[in-house]
Structures are given as structure tokens and as C-alpha cells.
């Protein structure tokens, strides 16, 4: 029996008043059901000559032996259930038995089964009933206490969960605020990487989709950043796209930057697995979302600026309002008031030179530029006269060592000069592409003889000259869709050499011989005559020069 539950040791059962006095000394201080039933068991023996056959308490609305060390008596339990745990019970050997329900406020908390060799007196029976009521109240109090203990434990657990949720919410709110502040402040990729480094305390790297380093925050930046092979990188990106969370790659925890369907890059933390926590994973994932917004914004802004620049170039080349052109160029951070030159570029790739490659070439030569396209030609408007050899070499290098031809127009001091400079740049390109060395650069200002042609064309004289010497061939080509003027031009450019002329025209010698014979029949001119060949050479060059298309 619990030390807090006591029964007077000197009690001897007598009359009812004495029994009531003894009953008042039976104290149920313990909140343990086993202790309470032990006190009730001893108290029953102290109140009258009887014994406790079995004791029960309710657990989840079901009667269970308490303490559980009692021997199971299925027959007794069955009788108790039939009698609703109250009333007379038949015991072995014919002893008197009675089930006293342990109740409190009409709720049954347990049961004491009392047995005796003779039926107790009514006074003793009353004392046992009072003992059962006190025990029932004690059990109810114990259950209430247990319920409060459970509730207190649940409340403590709930408070812990709530405290953890509040901490997590504060941490994630701080993550949102810090990363979004870096985004809205316009600090770019480096600002966002710095913010993630402050949040996690770990080095951060941001790569584009090709594996190039775009930003690094924190210690340990490699002196030479390794770049993976294309095939391996593509496989890595695909593996990232199939995962819902970060993926371990060496010493890094990587997340794909993919705001929509397109993969824009990778953000990674340099961190060990045993250092990773939930807050760190959340910050890394949210950072990838912020970077998706930033990279998409950068791409949209670049596309917008590129379109605006191309529209400005297109308008300048056909002629536009001067003040409007200055204002639009200023909005694009380009000084149009400086002297400019029109540069046209043709690539041997067959689909026109790449605008980005031409722009990189101009930038590497420290030239400010606007870029556009006309047909298969890339057009650059540069603010300084390019060094011919350096420009051709750099453009070829940026195009992947692809052969290219370049023409440079005249100086433009105001927007109205650009259309004429474009025409001269195209004429310079045309001269270059129809020369013996087509892959190179020609500057209109250095064309010499062609300036006379241009001046004569302006005065309306050169057209008559060209018609005089080539008119019959030009008409024949137009009517028959033939190529006699072009054949004659290559023939005289090659100095009358059959092999070189046929190679330049990509035709057989016999085809060249037939065409030259047809030219002689139509013009009635002797191509062996020096003066005739001189005039035909000049006429074909003028024709080439004035035909600006390529």
C-alpha cells in the first residue's frame, strides 16, 4: 500500500459508530489506481470479517483486473458482467459474495468483489458501501488527474510544435525578405548569391545551363572554374529536372533553376550532408525560384533591348526623324551624336553572320555599336572607324574562324547620313566579294576607281557607259535567265585565264568557252583586243559596284 494511503492499525471492528470512525481514517491520498484499490482491500478487511475476492477498475470504459497481478477468473468475471457488476455473487464453497460498484456521480470507476464465510450485518454492509463510494471517488479523482497529466503533456507537445512552427515561419519569412530584397534591389545574380550565403553560412555558386560560373558567394572560389563536357552537363541537368528536391553532386547540393519549361541554370551550396537542415533546404529551394525570376527578367530585358536596337537600326538605315533617333539611342545608352560608320558583314556559313558574334567582335575592339540585320547581312553601326585587318580577324574568330566578307561605308555625322553610308558599305562588300580574294574587308573610302564610278553614276553618266558596253548582254540575261554578264566579269577579272575563270564560276572549261563564244556573237566584240577588254573590264566593275545586292 502507498505510504500516503493509511488505515489505523489499532482498529477492531465493533458497532456502527466505531466503524464509521474507522472508515474516516481510511485515506485515499494516492492517485495510482492500484494503490487506491490496495487501500480499499485492506480497509474492507478492517471494517468487517471479510476478504476481497477481486478488484477491478475501468480502462477505456472496460473493466480490467487491478492490480493486473491477480489471477484471471473467467467464471467470476462472467457472473459480474451478467449482474452489471453489482449485487449478490455466488462464490465457491457456498461463501457469501457481493459486488460493490465503485461509483462517482453515477459513473462506474471499478468494482470490489467481497467474500465472507457469513453474510455481514447490515451495518457492515453499509460500511462496505461507503468504502466503495470513497474508493470510487478516489478512482474518479485519479482518472481526472491522469487526464490532466495527458492533457498537460499534449499541451506541452503542442507548444513545442507551435514554437517550432513559429521559429520555422520566422526563419522562412526572413529568407523571403532577404532574397526578395536582393531581387528587387537590382543586385543581380551576385546579390542573390550573397543573400543565400548570409542565410546559410555556406559557399554558394550559380551556374548557367552550360556550366559557366555566373556568381560565387563565400570562401573557396576556385581559381579556374571547371567546365563540364556538354554531354555530361546535359545528362546532369536532366537528372536534376526529374528530382523534386536538391541533388548531391560531389561536395555540392544542387537545385535546378527552371521557372517554366526551360532550364536556365543551377544554384548550389557547398555543404556536407551532416550540415544540412530543413531551413537550409528551404532557403536553397526558394533561392532557385528567385533566380528563375531574375534570369527570366534578364532574358526578357535583353530581348527587349535587342528588339529596340534592331528597330532603331532599321529606321536609321532607311531614314528617320533626327531628334527621335537621338532620343531613342539615348534611351538605349548609346551616343548617336558621335561620328558613326555602317559595317555590313556576310558569312560563308550561308545563313548570314551571327549578330551576337559580330557584336562581340565590335565590343572586343572597344567599339560602341548598334546591331541589326538586312537579309543575309549583319549590319553594325559603330562609333569609330574600325581598323580593317583587326575587324576582319576578330569577326572571323567570333564566327568560329568562318570565312566572311566585310564592307565599310562612309562616315555618318548625323542620322540622315546612314542610308547613304549603308549603300556605300554594300557596294564595298560587293566589290570585295567579286574580287580575286572575296573573303576580306573593303572600305568604301579606299576603293579608288570606284569613286569615279559612283560620281559618274550620280551624274547619270556611268549608266550610259555600262549600257553601251554591256546592254545587249544584260538584256539577253534578263530574257533568257542566263549569266553572261557575270561570266564576262569573272573572265576579265582573271585576266583572260580560262582555268581561273572556270574555277571562279564553278563551271567546266567547255561551258566557259561556249559562253564566251555566245558573248562574242551578241556583242560583235573581239575580247582579245586590249582597248575592248579594258572597256569591258571597267564596265563590268561598274556594273558590279552599282549592283549592291550579294
Short mmCIF file of C-alpha atoms in Angstrom, two decimals:
data_model
loop_
_atom_site.label_atom_id
_atom_site.label_comp_id
_atom_site.label_asym_id
_atom_site.label_seq_id
_atom_site.Cartn_x
_atom_site.Cartn_y
_atom_site.Cartn_z
CA UNK A 1 0.00 0.00 0.00
CA UNK A 2 1.17 3.54 -0.76
CA UNK A 3 2.68 5.43 2.17
CA UNK A 4 0.13 8.20 1.62
CA UNK A 5 -2.83 5.77 1.98
CA UNK A 6 -3.28 4.67 5.59
CA UNK A 7 -5.57 2.64 7.83
CA UNK A 8 -5.47 2.80 11.65
CA UNK A 9 -3.51 -0.21 12.87
CA UNK A 10 -5.37 -0.42 16.20
CA UNK A 11 -8.90 -0.71 14.77
CA UNK A 12 -11.07 -3.58 15.82
CA UNK A 13 -14.48 -3.79 14.12
CA UNK A 14 -17.30 -3.10 16.63
CA UNK A 15 -20.54 -1.25 16.29
CA UNK A 16 -21.52 1.12 13.53
CA UNK A 17 -20.38 4.39 15.17
CA UNK A 18 -16.99 2.83 15.79
CA UNK A 19 -16.95 1.53 12.21
CA UNK A 20 -17.72 4.96 10.86
CA UNK A 21 -14.85 6.41 12.87
CA UNK A 22 -12.57 3.73 11.41
CA UNK A 23 -13.89 4.46 7.91
CA UNK A 24 -12.93 8.13 8.28
CA UNK A 25 -9.36 7.10 8.98
CA UNK A 26 -9.08 5.25 5.64
CA UNK A 27 -7.37 7.88 3.44
CA UNK A 28 -7.06 7.69 -0.37
CA UNK A 29 -4.19 10.13 -0.96
CA UNK A 30 -2.59 8.25 -3.83
CA UNK A 31 -3.54 8.96 -7.46
CA UNK A 32 -2.50 5.50 -8.58
CA UNK A 33 -5.49 3.12 -9.18
CA UNK A 34 -3.52 0.14 -7.86
CA UNK A 35 -2.73 1.98 -4.60
CA UNK A 36 -6.35 3.08 -4.24
CA UNK A 37 -7.65 -0.47 -4.65
CA UNK A 38 -4.99 -1.78 -2.25
CA UNK A 39 -6.23 0.69 0.39
CA UNK A 40 -9.83 -0.38 -0.30
CA UNK A 41 -8.84 -4.05 0.04
CA UNK A 42 -7.19 -3.52 3.42
CA UNK A 43 -9.97 -1.19 4.53
CA UNK A 44 -12.65 -3.79 3.80
CA UNK A 45 -10.86 -6.33 5.97
CA UNK A 46 -10.55 -3.72 8.70
CA UNK A 47 -14.25 -2.84 8.65
CA UNK A 48 -15.67 -6.34 8.94
CA UNK A 49 -14.71 -10.05 8.82
CA UNK A 50 -14.44 -10.34 5.04
CA UNK A 51 -11.99 -10.64 2.20
CA UNK A 52 -11.63 -9.10 -1.27
CA UNK A 53 -12.07 -11.78 -3.90
CA UNK A 54 -11.19 -9.50 -6.84
CA UNK A 55 -10.80 -5.81 -7.63
CA UNK A 56 -11.42 -4.07 -10.94
CA UNK A 57 -11.13 -0.60 -12.44
CA UNK A 58 -12.42 0.75 -15.73
CA UNK A 59 -9.91 1.33 -18.51
CA UNK A 60 -11.36 2.90 -21.68
CA UNK A 61 -14.87 2.01 -20.47
CA UNK A 62 -13.93 -1.65 -19.95
CA UNK A 63 -13.45 -3.45 -16.62
CA UNK A 64 -9.92 -4.72 -16.07
CA UNK A 65 -8.39 -6.56 -13.10
CA UNK A 66 -6.42 -4.11 -10.96
CA UNK A 67 -3.77 -4.77 -9.99
CA UNK A 68 -3.12 -6.90 -13.07
CA UNK A 69 -1.12 -9.40 -11.00
CA UNK A 70 -4.42 -11.00 -9.88
CA UNK A 71 -5.27 -14.43 -11.25
CA UNK A 72 -7.76 -14.35 -14.06
CA UNK A 73 -11.15 -15.87 -13.01
CA UNK A 74 -13.25 -16.06 -16.16
CA UNK A 75 -16.27 -17.61 -14.38
CA UNK A 76 -16.33 -14.81 -11.81
CA UNK A 77 -15.92 -12.16 -14.48
CA UNK A 78 -18.76 -13.67 -16.47
CA UNK A 79 -21.07 -13.55 -13.43
CA UNK A 80 -20.10 -9.94 -12.75
CA UNK A 81 -20.90 -8.95 -16.33
CA UNK A 82 -24.33 -10.62 -16.11
CA UNK A 83 -25.08 -8.82 -12.86
CA UNK A 84 -23.89 -5.49 -14.25
CA UNK A 85 -21.07 -5.50 -11.69
CA UNK A 86 -23.39 -5.08 -8.73
CA UNK A 87 -25.19 -7.31 -6.24
CA UNK A 88 -25.05 -10.84 -4.93
CA UNK A 89 -22.36 -13.15 -6.33
CA UNK A 90 -22.11 -16.90 -5.87
CA UNK A 91 -18.69 -17.90 -4.65
CA UNK A 92 -17.13 -21.36 -4.40
CA UNK A 93 -17.84 -23.42 -1.26
CA UNK A 94 -21.10 -21.50 -0.81
CA UNK A 95 -19.49 -18.43 0.76
CA UNK A 96 -21.34 -15.15 0.73
CA UNK A 97 -20.24 -12.79 -2.07
CA UNK A 98 -21.19 -9.31 -3.13
CA UNK A 99 -20.09 -6.99 -5.96
CA UNK A 100 -19.72 -3.39 -4.81
CA UNK A 101 -19.51 -0.96 -7.74
CA UNK A 102 -17.01 1.83 -7.20
CA UNK A 103 -19.04 4.81 -8.44
CA UNK A 104 -18.72 8.55 -8.54
CA UNK A 105 -21.60 10.70 -9.83
CA UNK A 106 -23.31 7.72 -11.43
CA UNK A 107 -20.16 6.79 -13.32
CA UNK A 108 -18.74 3.33 -12.51
CA UNK A 109 -14.99 3.58 -11.89
CA UNK A 110 -14.39 -0.03 -10.80
CA UNK A 111 -15.64 -2.89 -8.68
CA UNK A 112 -14.74 -4.67 -5.41
CA UNK A 113 -15.89 -8.27 -5.03
CA UNK A 114 -16.19 -9.02 -1.28
CA UNK A 115 -16.43 -12.54 0.07
CA UNK A 116 -17.09 -13.80 3.58
CA UNK A 117 -17.89 -17.09 5.34
CA UNK A 118 -21.06 -15.50 6.72
CA UNK A 119 -23.20 -12.71 5.47
CA UNK A 120 -22.14 -9.37 7.06
CA UNK A 121 -24.57 -7.48 9.23
CA UNK A 122 -26.50 -4.58 7.66
CA UNK A 123 -24.21 -2.17 9.46
CA UNK A 124 -21.11 -3.83 7.99
CA UNK A 125 -22.74 -3.90 4.58
CA UNK A 126 -23.36 -0.16 4.88
CA UNK A 127 -19.74 0.44 5.85
CA UNK A 128 -18.58 -1.56 2.80
CA UNK A 129 -20.88 0.52 0.57
CA UNK A 130 -19.44 3.72 2.00
CA UNK A 131 -15.92 2.37 1.49
CA UNK A 132 -16.82 1.57 -2.16
CA UNK A 133 -18.14 5.11 -2.67
CA UNK A 134 -14.96 6.63 -1.25
CA UNK A 135 -12.84 4.33 -3.41
CA UNK A 136 -14.95 5.27 -6.47
CA UNK A 137 -14.42 8.95 -5.75
CA UNK A 138 -10.68 8.34 -5.37
CA UNK A 139 -10.56 6.44 -8.68
CA UNK A 140 -12.50 9.24 -10.39
CA UNK A 141 -10.03 11.74 -8.98
CA UNK A 142 -7.13 9.58 -10.18
CA UNK A 143 -8.60 9.35 -13.67
CA UNK A 144 -9.15 13.09 -13.73
CA UNK A 145 -5.57 13.59 -12.66
CA UNK A 146 -4.35 11.19 -15.34
CA UNK A 147 -6.46 13.01 -17.89
CA UNK A 148 -4.93 16.32 -16.81
CA UNK A 149 -1.43 14.83 -16.98
CA UNK A 150 -2.14 13.62 -20.51
CA UNK A 151 -3.59 16.98 -21.46
CA UNK A 152 -0.62 18.78 -19.92
CA UNK A 153 1.72 16.51 -21.87
CA UNK A 154 -0.26 17.09 -25.06
CA UNK A 155 -0.27 20.82 -24.40
CA UNK A 156 3.48 20.76 -23.88
CA UNK A 157 3.94 18.84 -27.11
CA UNK A 158 1.58 21.22 -28.90
CA UNK A 159 3.51 24.18 -27.53
CA UNK A 160 6.75 22.64 -28.73
CA UNK A 161 5.27 22.07 -32.18
CA UNK A 162 3.87 25.60 -32.21
CA UNK A 163 7.19 27.05 -31.09
CA UNK A 164 8.97 25.09 -33.82
CA UNK A 165 6.37 26.29 -36.38
CA UNK A 166 6.80 29.89 -35.22
CA UNK A 167 10.57 29.55 -35.48
CA UNK A 168 10.26 27.97 -38.92
CA UNK A 169 7.85 30.70 -40.01
CA UNK A 170 10.19 33.43 -38.77
CA UNK A 171 13.14 31.77 -40.49
CA UNK A 172 11.28 31.37 -43.77
CA UNK A 173 9.91 34.90 -43.57
CA UNK A 174 13.46 36.14 -43.10
CA UNK A 175 14.52 34.00 -46.07
CA UNK A 176 11.74 35.50 -48.20
CA UNK A 177 12.58 39.04 -47.15
CA UNK A 178 16.34 38.75 -47.68
CA UNK A 179 16.18 37.05 -51.09
CA UNK A 180 13.34 39.23 -52.36
CA UNK A 181 15.19 42.35 -51.19
CA UNK A 182 18.22 41.25 -53.24
CA UNK A 183 15.92 40.66 -56.22
CA UNK A 184 14.09 43.99 -56.03
CA UNK A 185 17.28 45.95 -55.29
CA UNK A 186 18.56 45.04 -58.74
CA UNK A 187 21.74 43.48 -57.36
CA UNK A 188 21.58 40.72 -59.97
CA UNK A 189 22.83 37.18 -59.55
CA UNK A 190 25.70 38.20 -57.29
CA UNK A 191 23.36 39.96 -54.86
CA UNK A 192 21.10 36.91 -54.67
CA UNK A 193 24.09 34.59 -54.14
CA UNK A 194 25.36 36.87 -51.33
CA UNK A 195 21.91 36.77 -49.68
CA UNK A 196 21.80 32.96 -49.75
CA UNK A 197 25.33 32.84 -48.31
CA UNK A 198 24.25 35.09 -45.41
CA UNK A 199 21.23 32.85 -44.77
CA UNK A 200 23.08 29.52 -44.79
CA UNK A 201 26.65 30.43 -43.90
CA UNK A 202 27.83 28.16 -46.73
CA UNK A 203 29.56 28.98 -50.05
CA UNK A 204 27.10 29.50 -52.91
CA UNK A 205 27.66 29.13 -56.65
CA UNK A 206 25.34 29.95 -59.54
CA UNK A 207 25.97 28.42 -62.97
CA UNK A 208 24.27 28.92 -66.29
CA UNK A 209 22.86 25.89 -68.11
CA UNK A 210 26.22 25.29 -69.82
CA UNK A 211 28.16 25.10 -66.53
CA UNK A 212 29.71 28.58 -66.70
CA UNK A 213 30.09 30.30 -63.31
CA UNK A 214 27.78 33.33 -63.10
CA UNK A 215 28.19 34.18 -59.40
CA UNK A 216 30.02 32.93 -56.29
CA UNK A 217 29.50 33.98 -52.67
CA UNK A 218 31.60 32.89 -49.71
CA UNK A 219 35.07 31.40 -49.39
CA UNK A 220 36.69 28.73 -51.53
CA UNK A 221 36.08 30.10 -55.03
CA UNK A 222 38.22 28.09 -57.49
CA UNK A 223 40.92 30.00 -59.33
CA UNK A 224 39.95 28.20 -62.53
CA UNK A 225 36.33 27.17 -62.59
CA UNK A 226 35.93 23.72 -64.18
CA UNK A 227 33.50 23.43 -67.07
CA UNK A 228 31.92 20.02 -67.73
CA UNK A 229 31.65 18.47 -71.15
CA UNK A 230 28.43 19.24 -72.99
CA UNK A 231 27.08 15.69 -72.98
CA UNK A 232 27.83 15.17 -69.30
CA UNK A 233 26.30 18.52 -68.41
CA UNK A 234 23.14 17.76 -70.36
CA UNK A 235 22.78 14.44 -68.53
CA UNK A 236 23.25 16.17 -65.18
CA UNK A 237 20.57 18.77 -65.96
CA UNK A 238 18.11 16.07 -67.00
CA UNK A 239 18.72 14.20 -63.73
CA UNK A 240 18.08 17.41 -61.77
CA UNK A 241 14.84 18.01 -63.66
CA UNK A 242 13.47 14.61 -62.59
CA UNK A 243 14.07 15.23 -58.86
CA UNK A 244 11.63 17.03 -56.56
CA UNK A 245 14.41 18.35 -54.31
CA UNK A 246 18.15 19.04 -54.20
CA UNK A 247 20.61 16.54 -55.68
CA UNK A 248 24.06 15.82 -54.29
CA UNK A 249 26.96 16.32 -56.73
CA UNK A 250 30.33 15.92 -55.08
CA UNK A 251 30.65 18.48 -52.29
CA UNK A 252 27.63 20.43 -53.53
CA UNK A 253 23.87 20.31 -53.03
CA UNK A 254 22.35 21.39 -56.35
CA UNK A 255 18.93 22.67 -57.41
CA UNK A 256 17.81 23.32 -60.98
CA UNK A 257 16.74 26.85 -61.94
CA UNK A 258 13.70 26.20 -64.09
CA UNK A 259 10.95 28.83 -63.83
CA UNK A 260 8.98 27.33 -66.69
CA UNK A 261 9.82 24.59 -69.16
CA UNK A 262 13.31 25.89 -69.95
CA UNK A 263 16.33 25.05 -67.79
CA UNK A 264 18.22 28.30 -67.09
CA UNK A 265 20.96 27.11 -64.76
CA UNK A 266 21.87 25.59 -61.39
CA UNK A 267 22.30 27.02 -57.88
CA UNK A 268 24.33 25.00 -55.37
CA UNK A 269 25.51 25.09 -51.77
CA UNK A 270 28.95 23.76 -50.90
CA UNK A 271 27.93 21.77 -47.82
CA UNK A 272 28.28 18.34 -46.21
CA UNK A 273 25.24 16.12 -45.68
CA UNK A 274 25.58 16.26 -41.88
CA UNK A 275 25.42 20.08 -42.03
CA UNK A 276 22.16 20.26 -43.99
CA UNK A 277 18.98 21.18 -42.12
CA UNK A 278 15.39 21.92 -43.11
CA UNK A 279 15.89 25.71 -43.11
CA UNK A 280 18.89 25.37 -45.40
CA UNK A 281 16.94 23.21 -47.85
CA UNK A 282 14.07 25.71 -47.87
CA UNK A 283 16.43 28.64 -48.48
CA UNK A 284 18.11 26.79 -51.36
CA UNK A 285 14.78 25.89 -52.96
CA UNK A 286 13.35 29.38 -52.60
CA UNK A 287 16.57 30.88 -53.95
CA UNK A 288 16.14 28.80 -57.12
CA UNK A 289 12.67 30.37 -57.56
CA UNK A 290 14.06 33.88 -57.10
CA UNK A 291 16.90 33.16 -59.53
CA UNK A 292 14.34 31.91 -62.05
CA UNK A 293 12.60 35.29 -61.86
CA UNK A 294 15.90 37.17 -62.17
CA UNK A 295 17.21 35.17 -65.12
CA UNK A 296 13.86 35.37 -66.90
CA UNK A 297 13.83 39.13 -66.31
CA UNK A 298 17.36 39.46 -67.63
CA UNK A 299 16.47 37.47 -70.72
CA UNK A 300 13.28 39.44 -71.34
CA UNK A 301 15.14 42.71 -70.83
CA UNK A 302 17.90 41.61 -73.20
CA UNK A 303 15.34 40.58 -75.82
CA UNK A 304 13.53 43.89 -75.42
CA UNK A 305 16.72 45.92 -75.75
CA UNK A 306 17.81 43.82 -78.72
CA UNK A 307 14.47 44.39 -80.45
CA UNK A 308 14.60 48.12 -79.71
CA UNK A 309 18.15 48.33 -81.03
CA UNK A 310 17.24 46.44 -84.19
CA UNK A 311 14.22 48.65 -84.76
CA UNK A 312 16.39 51.75 -84.33
CA UNK A 313 18.98 50.33 -86.76
CA UNK A 314 16.28 49.52 -89.31
CA UNK A 315 14.83 53.04 -89.07
CA UNK A 316 18.25 54.71 -89.30
CA UNK A 317 19.17 52.75 -92.41
CA UNK A 318 16.03 53.79 -94.28
CA UNK A 319 15.90 57.33 -92.84
CA UNK A 320 14.09 58.57 -89.73
CA UNK A 321 13.38 61.65 -87.65
CA UNK A 322 16.65 63.06 -86.35
CA UNK A 323 15.56 64.16 -82.87
CA UNK A 324 13.55 60.98 -82.39
CA UNK A 325 16.61 58.91 -83.35
CA UNK A 326 18.77 60.76 -80.81
CA UNK A 327 16.18 60.23 -78.06
CA UNK A 328 15.75 56.52 -78.81
CA UNK A 329 19.50 55.97 -78.89
CA UNK A 330 19.91 57.80 -75.58
CA UNK A 331 17.27 55.55 -74.02
CA UNK A 332 19.40 52.58 -75.11
CA UNK A 333 22.51 54.21 -73.56
CA UNK A 334 24.06 54.78 -76.97
CA UNK A 335 25.57 58.13 -78.05
CA UNK A 336 24.34 58.65 -81.61
CA UNK A 337 25.85 62.15 -81.77
CA UNK A 338 29.34 60.75 -82.26
CA UNK A 339 30.55 60.01 -85.83
CA UNK A 340 29.47 56.53 -86.97
CA UNK A 341 30.23 54.10 -89.78
CA UNK A 342 27.99 51.44 -91.31
CA UNK A 343 29.61 47.99 -91.44
CA UNK A 344 27.97 45.12 -93.34
CA UNK A 345 29.10 41.51 -92.82
CA UNK A 346 28.47 38.42 -94.93
CA UNK A 347 29.37 34.95 -93.62
CA UNK A 348 30.41 31.89 -95.60
CA UNK A 349 28.05 29.88 -93.42
CA UNK A 350 25.34 30.70 -95.93
CA UNK A 351 22.75 31.87 -93.38
CA UNK A 352 24.27 35.24 -92.65
CA UNK A 353 26.68 36.25 -89.95
CA UNK A 354 25.56 35.83 -86.38
CA UNK A 355 24.58 39.18 -84.82
CA UNK A 356 25.86 38.21 -81.37
CA UNK A 357 29.24 37.15 -82.79
CA UNK A 358 29.55 40.41 -84.75
CA UNK A 359 28.62 42.36 -81.60
CA UNK A 360 31.26 40.53 -79.55
CA UNK A 361 33.84 41.34 -82.16
CA UNK A 362 32.98 45.06 -82.05
CA UNK A 363 33.00 45.06 -78.24
CA UNK A 364 36.40 43.35 -78.11
CA UNK A 365 37.77 46.17 -80.27
CA UNK A 366 36.30 48.73 -77.83
CA UNK A 367 33.71 50.00 -80.29
CA UNK A 368 30.24 51.02 -79.17
CA UNK A 369 27.70 49.64 -81.62
CA UNK A 370 24.13 49.06 -82.64
CA UNK A 371 23.39 45.82 -84.49
CA UNK A 372 20.72 44.75 -86.95
CA UNK A 373 20.17 42.60 -89.99
CA UNK A 374 19.30 43.19 -93.62
CA UNK A 375 18.50 39.99 -95.44
CA UNK A 376 21.53 37.73 -95.13
CA UNK A 377 23.76 40.57 -93.95
CA UNK A 378 24.53 41.68 -90.41
CA UNK A 379 24.73 45.47 -90.08
CA UNK A 380 26.76 47.21 -87.37
CA UNK A 381 26.64 50.93 -86.68
CA UNK A 382 29.95 51.61 -84.91
CA UNK A 383 31.08 54.86 -83.32
CA UNK A 384 34.69 54.72 -84.52
CA UNK A 385 36.40 53.79 -87.76
CA UNK A 386 37.45 50.14 -87.40
CA UNK A 387 40.97 49.01 -88.19
CA UNK A 388 40.33 46.82 -91.30
CA UNK A 389 42.67 43.92 -90.53
CA UNK A 390 41.75 43.80 -86.84
CA UNK A 391 37.99 43.88 -87.52
CA UNK A 392 38.07 41.12 -90.13
CA UNK A 393 40.29 38.94 -87.94
CA UNK A 394 38.09 39.39 -84.85
CA UNK A 395 34.81 38.81 -86.70
CA UNK A 396 36.21 35.64 -88.25
CA UNK A 397 37.37 34.45 -84.84
CA UNK A 398 34.00 35.14 -83.21
CA UNK A 399 32.28 33.28 -86.05
CA UNK A 400 34.40 30.24 -85.34
CA UNK A 401 37.05 31.03 -87.98
CA UNK A 402 34.35 31.07 -90.63
CA UNK A 403 35.20 32.95 -93.84
CA UNK A 404 33.46 36.31 -94.05
CA UNK A 405 33.40 39.43 -96.23
CA UNK A 406 33.01 42.93 -94.77
CA UNK A 407 32.16 46.28 -96.30
CA UNK A 408 32.57 49.65 -94.56
CA UNK A 409 30.55 52.69 -95.61
CA UNK A 410 31.24 56.39 -95.41
CA UNK A 411 31.26 58.49 -92.22
CA UNK A 412 27.89 59.47 -90.72
CA UNK A 413 27.81 62.74 -88.80
CA UNK A 414 24.04 62.79 -88.36
CA UNK A 415 21.22 60.27 -88.67
CA UNK A 416 20.36 61.36 -92.21
CA UNK A 417 23.77 60.05 -93.39
CA UNK A 418 23.11 56.40 -92.53
CA UNK A 419 21.12 55.36 -95.66
CA UNK A 420 23.88 56.60 -97.96
CA UNK A 421 26.59 55.02 -95.81
CA UNK A 422 24.70 51.70 -95.98
CA UNK A 423 24.58 51.89 -99.78
CA UNK A 424 28.32 52.54 -99.93
CA UNK A 425 29.05 49.75 -97.44
CA UNK A 426 27.05 47.30 -99.56
CA UNK A 427 28.91 48.47 -102.69
CA UNK A 428 32.24 47.99 -100.93
CA UNK A 429 31.13 44.49 -99.86
CA UNK A 430 30.01 43.72 -103.40
CA UNK A 431 33.39 44.77 -104.78
CA UNK A 432 35.14 42.60 -102.20
CA UNK A 433 33.02 39.51 -102.88
CA UNK A 434 33.56 39.76 -106.63
CA UNK A 435 37.30 40.28 -106.36
CA UNK A 436 40.03 37.66 -106.65
CA UNK A 437 40.11 37.48 -102.83
CA UNK A 438 36.46 37.64 -101.72
CA UNK A 439 36.99 36.87 -98.02
CA UNK A 440 38.27 40.06 -96.50
CA UNK A 441 37.33 43.69 -95.86
CA UNK A 442 36.80 46.60 -98.25
CA UNK A 443 36.42 50.21 -97.15
CA UNK A 444 34.42 52.39 -99.49
CA UNK A 445 36.79 55.30 -98.83
CA UNK A 446 39.70 53.24 -100.19
CA UNK A 447 38.05 51.96 -103.38
CA UNK A 448 39.83 54.49 -105.67
CA UNK A 449 38.50 53.83 -109.19
CA UNK A 450 35.05 53.06 -107.83
CA UNK A 451 34.70 56.59 -106.50
CA UNK A 452 34.80 57.75 -110.13
CA UNK A 453 32.15 55.20 -110.95
CA UNK A 454 30.00 56.41 -108.06
CA UNK A 455 30.42 60.03 -109.08
CA UNK A 456 29.61 59.18 -112.69
CA UNK A 457 26.57 57.22 -111.52
CA UNK A 458 25.39 60.21 -109.53
CA UNK A 459 25.74 62.40 -112.62
CA UNK A 460 23.89 59.82 -114.73
CA UNK A 461 26.88 59.13 -116.99
CA UNK A 462 28.03 55.72 -115.84
CA UNK A 463 24.67 54.08 -116.61
CA UNK A 464 25.03 55.08 -120.26
CA UNK A 465 28.59 53.73 -120.29
CA UNK A 466 27.51 50.39 -118.81
CA UNK A 467 24.59 50.15 -121.23
CA UNK A 468 26.90 50.93 -124.15
CA UNK A 469 29.24 48.03 -123.43
CA UNK A 470 27.01 45.53 -121.60
CA UNK A 471 23.46 46.46 -122.57
CA UNK A 472 22.95 43.66 -125.12
CA UNK A 473 24.26 41.07 -122.62
CA UNK A 474 22.12 42.49 -119.75
CA UNK A 475 19.01 42.30 -121.95
CA UNK A 476 19.87 38.75 -123.03
CA UNK A 477 20.37 37.65 -119.40
CA UNK A 478 17.05 39.18 -118.43
CA UNK A 479 15.21 37.49 -121.32
CA UNK A 480 16.91 34.08 -121.15
CA UNK A 481 17.68 33.96 -117.40
CA UNK A 482 21.32 33.41 -118.31
CA UNK A 483 24.56 34.58 -116.65
CA UNK A 484 26.63 36.10 -119.43
CA UNK A 485 27.47 39.45 -117.73
CA UNK A 486 28.68 37.64 -114.62
CA UNK A 487 30.71 35.23 -116.77
CA UNK A 488 32.34 38.12 -118.63
CA UNK A 489 33.11 39.89 -115.35
CA UNK A 490 34.96 36.90 -113.91
CA UNK A 491 36.78 36.31 -117.17
CA UNK A 492 38.22 39.83 -117.35
CA UNK A 493 38.94 39.86 -113.57
CA UNK A 494 41.03 36.71 -114.03
CA UNK A 495 42.99 38.34 -116.88
CA UNK A 496 41.52 36.06 -119.52
CA UNK A 497 42.77 32.88 -117.81
CA UNK A 498 40.40 30.03 -118.67
CA UNK A 499 41.25 27.79 -115.72
CA UNK A 500 40.93 30.53 -113.11
CA UNK A 501 37.73 31.87 -114.67
CA UNK A 502 36.10 28.43 -114.82
CA UNK A 503 37.11 27.72 -111.21
CA UNK A 504 35.73 31.08 -110.01
CA UNK A 505 32.45 30.41 -111.84
CA UNK A 506 32.34 26.73 -110.77
CA UNK A 507 31.79 25.61 -114.38
CA UNK A 508 33.64 23.43 -116.87
CA UNK A 509 36.10 24.94 -119.38
CA UNK A 510 33.90 23.89 -122.26
CA UNK A 511 30.93 25.71 -120.68
CA UNK A 512 33.08 28.82 -120.26
CA UNK A 513 34.23 28.58 -123.87
CA UNK A 514 30.63 28.28 -125.08
CA UNK A 515 29.53 31.32 -123.03
CA UNK A 516 32.44 33.46 -124.28
CA UNK A 517 31.56 32.47 -127.82
CA UNK A 518 27.96 33.50 -127.23
CA UNK A 519 29.16 36.83 -125.77
CA UNK A 520 31.22 37.46 -128.89
CA UNK A 521 28.23 36.64 -131.15
CA UNK A 522 25.93 39.02 -129.27
CA UNK A 523 28.32 41.96 -128.82
CA UNK A 524 30.39 41.54 -132.04
CA UNK A 525 33.41 42.47 -129.87
CA UNK A 526 36.89 40.96 -130.01
CA UNK A 527 37.82 40.01 -126.44
CA UNK A 528 41.47 39.79 -127.49
CA UNK A 529 41.59 43.49 -128.26
CA UNK A 530 43.29 45.43 -125.42
CA UNK A 531 41.01 48.51 -125.60
CA UNK A 532 37.93 46.36 -125.82
CA UNK A 533 38.95 44.29 -122.81
CA UNK A 534 39.80 47.49 -120.88
CA UNK A 535 36.35 48.98 -121.51
CA UNK A 536 34.61 45.70 -120.76
CA UNK A 537 36.63 45.39 -117.53
CA UNK A 538 35.65 48.90 -116.47
CA UNK A 539 32.03 48.33 -117.46
CA UNK A 540 31.74 45.05 -115.56
CA UNK A 541 33.35 46.58 -112.46
CA UNK A 542 30.93 49.48 -112.65
CA UNK A 543 28.09 47.01 -113.07
CA UNK A 544 29.32 45.04 -110.04
CA UNK A 545 29.73 48.18 -107.98
CA UNK A 546 26.30 49.52 -108.77
CA UNK A 547 24.68 46.13 -108.06
CA UNK A 548 24.81 46.38 -104.27
CA UNK A 549 22.99 43.08 -103.56
CA UNK A 550 25.02 39.95 -102.91
#
